[in-house]
Amino acid sequence: MVVNVREKTIEEVEERLSKMLTTLNKLSYLESVLRVSGTTFEVKRFLYKRIANLYEDRKLFEKAARAMGNRAAIEVSPKEKLDSYICAAELFCKSGRVEDADEMFNRAMRDLDDSGKAKVQLARKNIYLLSAQSLEGHGKPVSALKFYERLVKTRLDNLEKQNVKVKLISMYRKLGRFKDAKLVEGI
C-alpha cells in the first residue's frame, strides 16, 4: 500500500501517526516516508527507530533488526551507532540469525577504540549466552547449539570457556553428533 506523504518533520510525522489505529497502517506509512526523497537524516533515524519498535512489538525480530541496522548506518555519534548495532544484533539473535548478529557486532567493532571493543565483546558474549540458554530452555537444542558454537570461538576466560565446552559436548551427544563431541573435547 502506497501512502501519500506530505510530512517533512518529526512532529508532523508523529501527528499523522497518532491518527492511525493499526500497526500495519503505521508501518506502511513510516516506510512510505522513508522512500520520499529529501528526507533528512534526523527524520530517517527517527523513522527507523519507530519501525524497529513496531516490528519488535509484532514479534517480527528480523525486520526490526534490519531497521536498527539501517539506523546504525546513518547514526552520527559513535555511542548511538554502537547502541544501534548492539540492539540490531540482539534482535537478530531473537530471530535465530547468528550470522547476521555476528555481522552487526563486527560492524560495531570497526570504528571503536579498545574500550569500545571490550564493550562489544562483552555484549556479544552476554547476548549469545542468554539466547542459547533461552532456546535450550524452550526445547530448541539445535538452535541453541549455533550460539554455543559461536561462544566457543569468542574470547572467554578459562572457566567460561570450559562451561561452554561442557554444554556443547553434552548437546552434541544428545543430538547424536558424537564426532563433533570428540572434536570439541580435543580443543
XYZ file of C-alpha atoms in Angstrom:
187
model
C 0.000 0.000 0.000
C 1.442 3.369 -1.028
C 0.649 6.274 1.227
C 0.645 9.884 0.114
C 3.293 11.631 2.203
C 3.418 15.383 2.733
C 5.024 15.489 6.157
C 8.644 16.641 6.388
C 9.358 16.968 10.125
C 9.290 14.549 13.019
C 6.435 16.437 14.663
C 4.287 16.237 11.519
C 5.016 12.506 11.180
C 4.133 11.876 14.852
C 0.898 13.842 14.462
C -0.167 11.761 11.477
C 0.881 8.535 13.249
C -1.308 9.402 16.233
C -4.354 9.366 13.946
C -3.614 5.833 12.686
C -5.146 2.925 14.547
C -3.408 -0.244 13.348
C 0.232 -1.186 13.477
C 0.246 -2.271 9.850
C -1.026 1.142 8.723
C 1.669 2.818 10.812
C 4.369 0.598 9.320
C 3.150 1.225 5.790
C 3.104 4.962 6.388
C 6.565 5.069 8.013
C 8.086 3.038 5.185
C 6.452 5.382 2.670
C 8.002 8.380 4.442
C 11.411 6.685 4.194
C 11.042 6.397 0.421
C 10.396 10.117 -0.011
C 13.455 11.856 -1.410
C 14.843 14.763 0.537
C 14.135 13.281 3.950
C 16.739 14.457 6.456
C 18.951 12.030 8.349
C 17.396 13.125 11.627
C 13.956 12.145 10.359
C 15.306 8.883 8.923
C 16.859 7.920 12.269
C 13.533 8.608 13.951
C 11.670 6.569 11.318
C 13.985 3.568 11.575
C 13.662 3.590 15.373
C 9.848 3.681 15.214
C 9.764 0.985 12.518
C 12.048 -1.248 14.587
C 9.877 -0.761 17.684
C 6.685 -1.579 15.791
C 8.184 -4.712 14.231
C 9.558 -5.807 17.598
C 6.113 -5.375 19.181
C 4.709 -7.643 16.474
C 7.489 -10.202 17.153
C 8.983 -9.697 13.688
C 12.516 -9.591 15.049
C 14.393 -9.957 11.763
C 12.667 -6.951 10.197
C 13.177 -4.972 13.402
C 16.881 -5.880 13.352
C 17.244 -4.767 9.738
C 15.645 -1.422 10.593
C 18.014 -0.951 13.552
C 20.977 -1.883 11.346
C 19.904 0.760 8.833
C 19.563 3.264 11.658
C 23.043 2.453 12.927
C 24.490 3.054 9.471
C 23.288 6.677 9.488
C 23.901 7.491 13.159
C 26.127 10.464 13.861
C 27.605 9.860 17.287
C 29.744 6.778 17.961
C 27.798 5.913 21.135
C 24.434 5.917 19.345
C 25.937 3.957 16.450
C 27.297 1.357 18.885
C 23.988 1.095 20.742
C 22.051 0.681 17.493
C 24.369 -2.046 16.217
C 24.163 -3.935 19.519
C 20.368 -3.616 19.526
C 20.261 -4.905 15.931
C 22.472 -7.854 16.879
C 20.244 -8.672 19.835
C 17.172 -8.615 17.604
C 18.894 -10.880 15.078
C 19.649 -13.279 17.940
C 15.980 -13.282 18.913
C 15.132 -14.278 15.358
C 17.814 -17.003 15.414
C 20.048 -15.410 12.782
C 23.512 -15.854 14.283
C 25.432 -14.895 11.129
C 23.608 -11.588 10.817
C 24.138 -10.896 14.527
C 27.852 -11.530 14.054
C 27.864 -9.078 11.161
C 26.283 -6.394 13.360
C 28.858 -6.987 16.095
C 31.680 -6.805 13.538
C 30.336 -3.536 12.147
C 30.143 -2.142 15.666
C 33.794 -3.008 16.295
C 35.144 -1.365 13.128
C 35.260 2.217 14.345
C 35.924 1.724 18.044
C 38.887 2.074 20.343
C 39.947 -0.704 22.729
C 37.471 0.189 25.490
C 34.600 0.194 22.992
C 35.712 -3.127 21.549
C 35.727 -4.634 25.025
C 32.149 -3.437 25.497
C 31.103 -5.066 22.218
C 32.851 -8.329 23.151
C 31.068 -8.369 26.495
C 27.716 -7.623 24.852
C 28.312 -10.379 22.280
C 29.139 -12.911 24.997
C 26.137 -11.998 27.142
C 23.635 -11.886 24.278
C 24.816 -15.211 22.837
C 24.783 -16.859 26.254
C 21.283 -15.610 27.092
C 19.983 -16.575 23.653
C 21.452 -20.080 23.907
C 20.058 -20.619 27.393
C 16.642 -19.313 26.362
C 16.480 -21.568 23.311
C 17.668 -24.536 25.320
C 15.001 -23.845 27.929
C 12.331 -23.765 25.228
C 13.398 -27.180 23.933
C 15.273 -25.981 20.842
C 18.712 -27.582 21.211
C 19.726 -27.291 17.555
C 19.147 -23.532 17.566
C 20.911 -23.168 20.918
C 23.825 -25.130 19.513
C 24.538 -22.382 16.953
C 25.015 -19.868 19.755
C 27.208 -22.168 21.831
C 29.383 -22.847 18.777
C 29.880 -19.104 18.348
C 30.621 -18.697 22.046
C 33.434 -21.264 21.903
C 35.119 -19.162 19.207
C 34.920 -15.892 21.164
C 37.320 -14.648 23.808
C 36.211 -16.031 27.143
C 38.064 -16.636 30.363
C 39.036 -20.247 31.081
C 36.119 -21.037 33.375
C 33.504 -19.661 30.961
C 35.132 -21.425 28.015
C 35.163 -24.712 29.959
C 31.470 -24.334 30.853
C 30.565 -23.658 27.227
C 32.608 -26.672 26.085
C 30.847 -28.942 28.579
C 27.466 -27.637 27.465
C 28.439 -28.061 23.794
C 29.684 -31.625 24.297
C 26.528 -32.670 26.140
C 24.317 -31.127 23.449
C 26.284 -32.832 20.670
C 25.854 -36.162 22.446
C 22.111 -35.604 22.958
C 21.752 -34.890 19.254
C 23.817 -37.928 18.237
C 26.718 -35.905 16.849
C 29.447 -37.922 18.548
C 32.225 -36.928 16.110
C 31.602 -33.276 16.843
C 31.649 -34.010 20.591
C 35.062 -35.697 20.216
C 36.376 -32.696 18.269
C 35.271 -30.281 20.996
C 36.840 -32.483 23.676
C 40.157 -32.175 21.839
C 40.112 -28.372 21.877
